[in-house]
XYZ file of C-alpha atoms in Angstrom:
283
model
C -14.376 6.146 -31.983
C -15.246 6.440 -35.680
C -17.720 9.270 -36.442
C -19.549 10.540 -39.519
C -16.978 13.300 -40.118
C -14.281 10.632 -40.530
C -16.063 9.527 -43.717
C -16.789 13.035 -45.052
C -15.502 13.483 -48.615
C -15.776 16.020 -51.414
C -18.884 18.065 -52.178
C -21.270 16.008 -54.377
C -22.060 17.353 -57.845
C -25.341 15.440 -58.244
C -28.605 17.219 -59.036
C -30.285 18.655 -55.909
C -32.785 16.057 -54.726
C -31.021 13.112 -56.413
C -31.530 9.732 -54.744
C -27.769 9.236 -54.677
C -27.540 11.545 -51.647
C -29.567 9.088 -49.591
C -27.344 6.181 -50.630
C -24.199 8.151 -49.755
C -25.554 8.919 -46.269
C -26.599 5.293 -45.772
C -23.125 3.995 -46.695
C -21.461 6.439 -44.294
C -23.881 5.550 -41.474
C -23.277 1.843 -42.034
C -19.496 2.185 -41.886
C -19.744 4.267 -38.704
C -22.063 1.725 -37.111
C -19.578 -1.032 -37.947
C -16.740 1.139 -36.538
C -14.473 0.411 -39.482
C -11.507 2.736 -40.002
C -11.636 4.462 -43.419
C -8.240 3.016 -44.377
C -9.712 -0.499 -44.051
C -12.297 0.167 -46.772
C -11.925 0.074 -50.547
C -14.741 1.373 -52.734
C -14.644 0.505 -56.432
C -16.872 2.033 -59.071
C -17.346 2.160 -62.802
C -18.770 5.048 -64.817
C -22.008 6.930 -64.276
C -23.624 9.142 -61.661
C -23.521 6.223 -59.224
C -19.841 5.739 -60.022
C -19.125 9.129 -58.464
C -20.178 8.049 -54.966
C -16.675 6.951 -53.876
C -15.433 10.457 -54.779
C -17.560 11.855 -51.982
C -16.487 9.575 -49.149
C -13.177 9.346 -47.329
C -11.998 5.793 -48.117
C -9.595 4.108 -50.534
C -11.021 4.469 -54.046
C -10.550 2.854 -57.446
C -12.602 4.371 -60.289
C -12.551 1.772 -63.053
C -14.004 1.519 -66.583
C -17.699 1.395 -67.408
C -19.139 -1.862 -66.077
C -15.785 -3.059 -64.732
C -16.075 -2.365 -61.011
C -16.531 -6.017 -60.020
C -13.363 -7.510 -61.594
C -11.281 -4.766 -59.981
C -12.990 -5.402 -56.640
C -12.315 -9.139 -56.994
C -8.599 -8.552 -57.654
C -8.282 -6.258 -54.646
C -10.111 -8.691 -52.369
C -7.889 -11.593 -53.436
C -4.733 -9.552 -52.874
C -5.922 -8.355 -49.476
C -8.865 -10.299 -47.976
C -8.603 -8.117 -44.871
C -10.028 -5.148 -46.819
C -13.751 -4.386 -46.712
C -14.397 -4.175 -50.444
C -17.554 -2.381 -51.594
C -18.377 -2.044 -55.283
C -20.946 0.523 -56.443
C -22.557 1.195 -59.789
C -25.751 2.053 -61.561
C -28.284 -0.252 -63.204
C -26.806 0.422 -66.644
C -23.226 0.139 -65.444
C -23.858 -3.004 -63.402
C -26.522 -4.922 -65.311
C -25.733 -3.951 -68.945
C -22.047 -3.098 -69.512
C -21.116 -5.119 -66.431
C -23.715 -7.853 -66.844
C -21.214 -10.611 -67.587
C -19.112 -9.689 -64.562
C -22.254 -9.601 -62.421
C -23.173 -13.164 -63.427
C -19.784 -14.678 -62.678
C -19.132 -12.730 -59.487
C -22.422 -14.013 -58.107
C -21.835 -17.641 -59.004
C -18.280 -17.655 -57.589
C -19.449 -15.949 -54.383
C -16.625 -13.447 -53.995
C -16.643 -11.736 -50.593
C -17.757 -8.323 -51.875
C -20.660 -6.014 -51.103
C -22.235 -4.732 -54.319
C -24.514 -1.690 -54.076
C -26.416 -0.933 -57.273
C -28.088 2.474 -57.611
C -31.139 1.416 -59.580
C -32.835 4.515 -61.025
C -34.103 2.608 -64.092
C -32.442 5.026 -66.502
C -29.044 6.113 -67.846
C -28.711 9.457 -66.073
C -25.126 10.496 -66.903
C -25.883 10.305 -70.623
C -29.215 12.105 -70.220
C -32.012 9.605 -70.030
C -31.783 6.518 -72.226
C -33.633 3.360 -71.170
C -31.575 1.000 -69.007
C -31.964 -2.774 -68.407
C -34.281 -2.120 -65.443
C -36.524 0.482 -67.110
C -40.164 -0.509 -66.963
C -41.538 -2.303 -70.022
C -42.786 0.394 -72.390
C -40.727 3.238 -70.821
C -40.452 5.871 -73.586
C -37.170 7.720 -74.115
C -35.450 9.406 -77.074
C -33.695 6.124 -77.906
C -36.745 3.936 -77.226
C -39.630 5.934 -78.778
C -41.695 2.740 -79.046
C -41.032 1.900 -75.390
C -38.340 -0.077 -73.565
C -38.028 -3.850 -73.733
C -39.125 -6.094 -70.825
C -37.009 -5.246 -67.805
C -34.145 -7.162 -66.217
C -34.894 -8.480 -62.711
C -31.591 -8.378 -60.780
C -32.982 -9.967 -57.616
C -34.436 -12.999 -59.392
C -31.310 -13.424 -61.514
C -29.038 -13.258 -58.455
C -31.124 -15.871 -56.611
C -31.106 -18.131 -59.689
C -27.311 -17.868 -59.906
C -26.902 -18.918 -56.278
C -26.313 -15.613 -54.485
C -26.433 -15.991 -50.715
C -27.408 -12.420 -49.802
C -29.954 -10.628 -51.980
C -31.557 -7.415 -50.742
C -33.385 -4.347 -51.972
C -33.313 -0.912 -50.347
C -34.868 2.481 -51.000
C -32.836 5.702 -51.132
C -35.731 7.515 -49.459
C -35.370 5.429 -46.274
C -31.780 6.014 -45.192
C -32.094 4.318 -41.805
C -33.451 1.085 -43.289
C -30.948 1.146 -46.156
C -27.985 1.660 -43.817
C -29.017 -1.416 -41.827
C -29.157 -3.448 -45.044
C -25.651 -2.238 -45.934
C -24.400 -3.217 -42.468
C -25.765 -6.725 -42.987
C -24.311 -6.871 -46.502
C -20.823 -5.900 -45.308
C -20.990 -8.393 -42.431
C -22.108 -11.198 -44.761
C -19.286 -13.581 -45.726
C -19.668 -13.827 -49.488
C -21.244 -11.859 -52.306
C -23.947 -9.481 -51.081
C -26.179 -7.727 -53.615
C -28.058 -4.641 -52.429
C -30.193 -3.238 -55.231
C -31.307 0.271 -54.253
C -34.386 2.003 -55.680
C -32.947 5.434 -56.418
C -35.216 8.088 -57.958
C -33.662 10.193 -60.729
C -35.385 13.580 -60.601
C -34.047 14.677 -64.004
C -34.729 11.774 -66.368
C -37.231 9.424 -64.727
C -40.460 11.243 -63.942
C -42.419 8.041 -63.318
C -40.512 6.296 -60.509
C -40.287 9.294 -58.166
C -39.821 9.471 -54.391
C -43.595 9.922 -53.992
C -44.312 6.969 -56.312
C -42.048 4.686 -54.280
C -43.271 5.908 -50.884
C -46.794 4.857 -51.837
C -45.625 1.373 -52.748
C -42.566 0.144 -50.809
C -42.993 -1.987 -47.715
C -40.492 -3.682 -45.434
C -40.635 -7.466 -45.756
C -39.448 -8.021 -42.187
C -42.512 -6.209 -40.829
C -44.766 -8.821 -42.452
C -42.940 -11.737 -40.850
C -41.237 -12.733 -44.087
C -38.406 -15.267 -43.708
C -35.797 -14.908 -46.498
C -34.538 -18.484 -46.315
C -36.431 -20.236 -49.103
C -35.525 -19.896 -52.767
C -39.103 -20.283 -53.941
C -40.224 -17.538 -51.551
C -37.284 -15.389 -52.677
C -38.244 -15.785 -56.345
C -41.843 -14.927 -55.552
C -40.844 -11.847 -53.560
C -38.430 -10.749 -56.307
C -41.315 -10.718 -58.797
C -43.431 -8.250 -56.803
C -43.550 -4.921 -58.623
C -46.249 -2.343 -59.134
C -48.720 -1.479 -56.406
C -46.592 -3.252 -53.789
C -42.765 -3.286 -53.854
C -40.837 -5.187 -51.161
C -37.635 -3.853 -49.584
C -35.388 -5.689 -47.145
C -33.472 -8.979 -47.303
C -35.170 -11.004 -50.041
C -32.980 -14.108 -49.857
C -30.345 -15.268 -47.355
C -28.187 -18.387 -47.309
C -24.834 -19.088 -45.658
C -22.260 -20.114 -48.264
C -18.490 -20.518 -48.419
C -16.913 -17.448 -50.037
C -14.560 -17.857 -52.987
C -11.531 -16.564 -51.072
C -11.902 -19.313 -48.442
C -11.707 -21.995 -51.138
C -8.332 -20.865 -52.536
C -5.370 -22.703 -50.903
C -2.922 -19.958 -51.887
C -4.831 -17.494 -49.696
C -4.807 -19.679 -46.587
C -1.342 -18.389 -45.640
C -2.676 -14.850 -45.330
C -3.163 -11.853 -47.623
C -0.812 -11.688 -50.616
C 0.041 -8.066 -49.827
C 1.505 -9.082 -46.445
C 3.867 -11.741 -47.768
C 7.589 -11.042 -48.265
C 8.496 -10.328 -51.875
C 11.740 -11.710 -53.273
C 12.068 -10.921 -56.996
C 14.797 -13.567 -57.306
C 12.198 -16.305 -56.865
C 11.193 -15.521 -60.433
C 14.692 -16.231 -61.761
C 13.971 -19.899 -62.391
C 10.825 -19.106 -64.334
C 12.579 -16.470 -66.419
C 15.365 -18.890 -67.341
C 12.779 -21.271 -68.797
C 11.638 -18.627 -71.258
C 15.012 -17.109 -72.199
């Protein structure tokens, strides 16, 4: 029986009250609910406060370069499709430095769960505007206000993502259920998480979100139409939807690769001499 203590990791070094604590608890609760052994999970991250999350949970971990979590996660999943691969990152890490990887991972539909800690600011480097900062958000590097913001949910739907969801770090129970559904989904699952940064974003606070977020499933919303998904993805301001925004069954990338039909690469016998013929061609 897998329990919460099985996923306990190191002591977090985030600011007291940081939204990342809620995301960490939600990930651990989701993995316990799914009864997955820690050794069956790989978490991949880039750089940033969000990138530290895998340090604080007892699973296999790969801490990659800034914005490069997804290509590492893809490589691991192709080598061992039996692994539950979860990539995590921040809005800057995932949608700016890693924006190109985000686009192509979505359109290929790799079987990965991607959790983005969206605090609308670069927190590790002390408060610059990020791609998801609100239009006009003033920082030291954007004294005239930030540019129009990037909408990850609408972009993911446009690119053909089959599982697009938004959670809130202040509602751990709801977020953990979204993560469960994301991990169970066969294909690329985006879970964008509204994560207040108490140090560098004094607008989008826990109180600000609690006055605005609502659960789409409680209003009878059905996440199966693209037009409805686009419309829901545009809601921002006085009312902010959380929950599964768009859902469609699609064939994951790994199921379309003939070389992977004979099982995970890591479980196949390795005979270095099979390379001899290739080497002779180049010598």
